Coordinates of C-alpha atoms in Angstrom, one line a residue:
Chain A
G281 CA 0.0 0.0 0.0
N282 CA 0.9 3.7 -0.1
S283 CA 3.2 5.0 2.6
V284 CA 5.3 8.0 3.5
T285 CA 8.6 8.0 5.4
Q286 CA 10.2 11.1 6.7
M287 CA 13.2 11.8 8.8
E288 CA 12.8 11.5 12.5
G289 CA 13.1 14.6 14.7
P290 CA 13.5 16.6 16.5
V291 CA 15.6 18.8 14.2
T292 CA 17.2 21.8 16.0
L293 CA 18.8 24.6 14.0
S294 CA 19.9 28.2 14.6
E295 CA 18.0 31.1 13.1
E296 CA 19.0 31.7 9.4
A297 CA 20.3 28.2 8.9
F298 CA 19.5 26.1 5.9
L299 CA 16.8 23.5 6.4
T300 CA 16.2 20.1 4.8
I301 CA 13.6 17.6 6.0
N302 CA 13.7 14.4 4.0
C303 CA 10.7 12.6 2.8
T304 CA 10.3 9.5 0.6
Y305 CA 7.2 7.7 -0.5
T306 CA 5.9 4.4 -1.8
A307 CA 2.9 4.5 -4.0
T308 CA 1.3 2.9 -7.1
G309 CA 0.6 5.2 -10.0
Y310 CA 1.1 8.9 -9.7
P311 CA 0.3 10.3 -6.3
S312 CA 0.1 13.9 -5.3
L313 CA 2.5 15.0 -2.6
F314 CA 2.1 17.6 0.2
W315 CA 3.7 19.1 3.2
Y316 CA 1.5 20.1 6.1
V317 CA 2.7 22.2 9.1
Q318 CA 1.3 22.1 12.6
Y319 CA 2.2 25.1 14.8
P320 CA 2.0 24.6 18.6
G321 CA -1.5 24.2 19.9
E322 CA -3.1 24.3 16.4
G323 CA -4.4 22.0 13.7
L324 CA -2.5 21.1 10.6
Q325 CA -2.3 23.5 7.6
L326 CA -1.4 22.8 4.1
L327 CA 2.0 24.3 3.4
L328 CA 2.6 23.3 -0.2
K329 CA 1.8 20.7 -2.8
A330 CA 3.0 19.1 -6.0
T331 CA 0.7 17.1 -8.2
K332 CA 3.1 15.6 -10.9
A333 CA 6.7 14.7 -11.4
D334 CA 9.2 17.6 -11.5
D335 CA 6.6 20.0 -10.0
K336 CA 8.0 22.4 -7.4
G337 CA 5.7 23.4 -4.6
S338 CA 6.5 26.6 -2.7
N339 CA 5.1 28.8 0.1
K340 CA 6.4 31.1 2.8
G341 CA 10.0 30.5 1.6
F342 CA 9.7 26.7 1.8
E343 CA 10.1 24.6 -1.3
A344 CA 9.8 20.9 -2.3
T345 CA 10.3 19.2 -5.7
Y346 CA 8.5 16.1 -6.7
R347 CA 11.2 13.6 -7.7
K348 CA 9.8 10.5 -9.3
E349 CA 13.1 8.9 -10.0
T350 CA 14.1 9.0 -6.3
T351 CA 10.5 8.9 -5.0
S352 CA 11.3 11.9 -2.8
F353 CA 9.7 15.2 -1.8
H354 CA 12.3 16.9 0.5
L355 CA 11.3 20.1 2.2
E356 CA 13.8 22.9 2.1
K357 CA 14.1 26.5 3.3
G358 CA 17.2 28.7 2.8
S359 CA 17.0 30.7 6.0
V360 CA 14.8 29.6 8.9
Q361 CA 13.2 31.8 11.5
V362 CA 12.2 31.1 15.1
S363 CA 8.5 31.3 13.9
D364 CA 9.1 28.2 11.7
S365 CA 9.3 26.1 14.8
A366 CA 6.5 23.5 14.3
V367 CA 5.9 19.9 13.3
Y368 CA 6.1 19.2 9.6
F369 CA 4.2 16.3 8.0
C370 CA 4.9 14.9 4.6
A371 CA 1.8 13.4 2.9
L372 CA 0.5 11.8 -0.2
S373 CA -2.8 11.1 -1.9
G374 CA -3.1 8.5 -4.6
Y375 CA -5.0 9.0 -7.8
R376 CA -8.7 9.1 -7.1
D377 CA -8.0 8.4 -3.4
D378 CA -10.4 9.8 -0.9
K379 CA -7.8 10.2 1.9
I380 CA -4.4 11.4 2.7
I381 CA -1.6 9.3 4.0
F382 CA 0.5 11.3 6.5
G383 CA 4.1 10.6 7.6
K384 CA 4.9 10.5 11.3
G385 CA 5.9 14.2 11.4
T386 CA 9.2 15.9 12.1
R387 CA 9.5 18.4 14.9
L388 CA 11.6 21.5 14.1
H389 CA 13.1 23.7 16.8
I390 CA 14.7 27.0 15.7
L391 CA 17.0 28.7 18.2
P392 CA 17.3 32.5 18.2
Chain B
D59 CA -14.4 33.7 11.2
T60 CA -13.5 30.2 12.3
A61 CA -13.4 27.8 9.4
V62 CA -13.4 24.5 11.3
S63 CA -14.3 24.6 14.9
Q64 CA -14.4 21.9 17.6
T65 CA -15.8 21.8 21.1
P66 CA -14.6 21.3 23.7
K67 CA -11.0 22.2 23.4
Y68 CA -10.1 20.1 26.4
L69 CA -11.9 17.2 27.9
V70 CA -10.9 15.3 31.0
T71 CA -13.0 12.4 32.0
Q72 CA -12.8 9.0 33.8
M73 CA -12.6 5.6 32.4
G74 CA -15.9 4.1 31.5
N75 CA -17.6 7.4 30.8
D76 CA -19.3 8.3 27.5
K77 CA -18.4 11.6 25.8
S78 CA -19.0 13.5 22.6
I79 CA -16.8 16.0 20.6
K80 CA -18.5 18.3 18.2
C81 CA -17.2 19.7 14.9
E82 CA -18.6 22.3 12.6
Q83 CA -17.3 23.8 9.3
N84 CA -18.5 26.9 7.6
L85 CA -16.5 26.5 4.4
G86 CA -19.3 24.8 2.4
H87 CA -17.2 21.6 2.1
D88 CA -18.8 18.3 1.3
T89 CA -16.3 16.0 3.1
M90 CA -15.4 15.9 6.8
Y91 CA -12.9 13.8 8.7
W92 CA -11.9 12.7 12.2
Y93 CA -8.2 12.1 13.0
K94 CA -6.5 10.9 16.2
Q95 CA -3.1 12.2 17.0
D96 CA -1.1 10.3 19.7
S97 CA 1.5 11.7 22.1
K98 CA 4.2 11.1 19.5
K99 CA 2.3 13.3 17.0
F100 CA 1.4 10.4 14.8
L101 CA -1.7 11.3 12.9
K102 CA -4.2 8.5 12.0
I103 CA -7.5 8.9 10.1
M104 CA -10.5 7.4 11.8
F105 CA -13.5 8.4 9.7
S106 CA -14.6 10.3 6.7
Y107 CA -18.0 11.5 5.7
N108 CA -19.2 12.9 2.4
N109 CA -22.6 14.6 2.3
K110 CA -23.5 12.8 5.5
E111 CA -22.5 9.4 4.2
L112 CA -19.7 7.4 5.7
I113 CA -16.9 6.8 3.1
I114 CA -13.9 5.9 5.3
N115 CA -14.0 3.8 8.4
E116 CA -10.6 2.7 9.4
T117 CA -9.9 0.0 12.0
V118 CA -11.4 1.9 15.0
P119 CA -13.2 0.2 18.0
N120 CA -16.9 0.3 17.6
R121 CA -17.0 2.3 20.9
F122 CA -16.3 5.3 18.5
S123 CA -19.4 6.4 16.5
P124 CA -19.4 9.4 14.2
K125 CA -22.7 11.2 13.5
S126 CA -23.3 13.7 10.7
P127 CA -26.6 15.5 11.2
D128 CA -25.9 17.6 8.1
K129 CA -22.9 18.2 5.8
A130 CA -21.5 21.1 8.0
H131 CA -21.3 19.0 11.2
L132 CA -19.6 15.8 12.1
N133 CA -19.7 14.8 15.8
L134 CA -17.7 12.0 17.4
H135 CA -19.3 10.0 20.3
I136 CA -17.1 7.7 22.4
N137 CA -18.6 5.1 24.7
S138 CA -16.9 3.4 27.6
L139 CA -13.7 5.5 27.5
E140 CA -10.4 3.8 28.0
L141 CA -7.0 5.1 29.0
G142 CA -5.7 4.4 25.5
D143 CA -8.2 6.8 24.1
S144 CA -6.3 9.8 25.5
A145 CA -5.1 11.8 22.5
V146 CA -5.8 14.9 20.5
Y147 CA -8.7 14.5 18.1
F148 CA -8.8 16.7 15.0
C149 CA -11.7 17.3 12.8
A150 CA -11.0 18.4 9.2
S151 CA -12.9 19.2 6.0
S152 CA -12.3 19.4 2.3
Q153 CA -14.1 20.0 -1.0
I154 CA -15.0 17.0 -3.1
D155 CA -12.2 16.2 -5.6
R156 CA -9.8 18.2 -3.5
E157 CA -9.4 15.8 -0.6
Y158 CA -5.7 16.6 -0.4
E159 CA -6.4 20.2 0.8
Q160 CA -7.9 19.6 4.2
Y161 CA -8.7 22.3 6.6
F162 CA -8.2 21.2 10.2
G163 CA -9.8 22.3 13.4
P164 CA -7.8 23.3 16.5
G165 CA -8.1 19.9 18.1
T166 CA -9.7 18.5 21.2
R167 CA -7.3 17.2 23.8
L168 CA -9.0 14.2 25.5
T169 CA -7.5 12.9 28.8
V170 CA -8.9 9.8 30.3
T171 CA -8.0 9.1 33.9

């Protein structure tokens, strides 16, 4: 079945550091891929998405590229801020699927 | 305006009790969901309703019963609460054919003692 694997956290970085959170997936067909973010005490929010191979999703300075050859969708940001501290979830949805499969989440701490 | 709201935000109760969590969305979405998030932040879908009809029912004990009085509401009733039910429960909604773009409520932290 479909699944998502993302790097375990927590990830701790200093402000303005470069961020990468790895995500790989297993799926039949051509899934759509997403990153969701959960800020402390809140529900999840869609951060960015990519619906086909080589698409790049971007939002709030974050980027992720759909790499079919490596079945990956790594999240990157060039310069993180303290306000980026949150839990990040990689997710996928299969073609004509009516649900999302979430990864286990990666907690990110940014130190001032 | 709150898009997806849940009540209560916190719920502390004893084992064996029956409790309900309510969810409402004002986005005009057709599909609503219930998720359970454990202490390690692992998020697992429990149920999904589309236009008041159940479309996803994952392996969840039958002590959990969702009820959708209309497409803007999806409530979760839990009978005979157990310690292992302690978690944060999230309601979410989405438009039909855009299930990947889900809007989540703020969560209900349930603690069973």
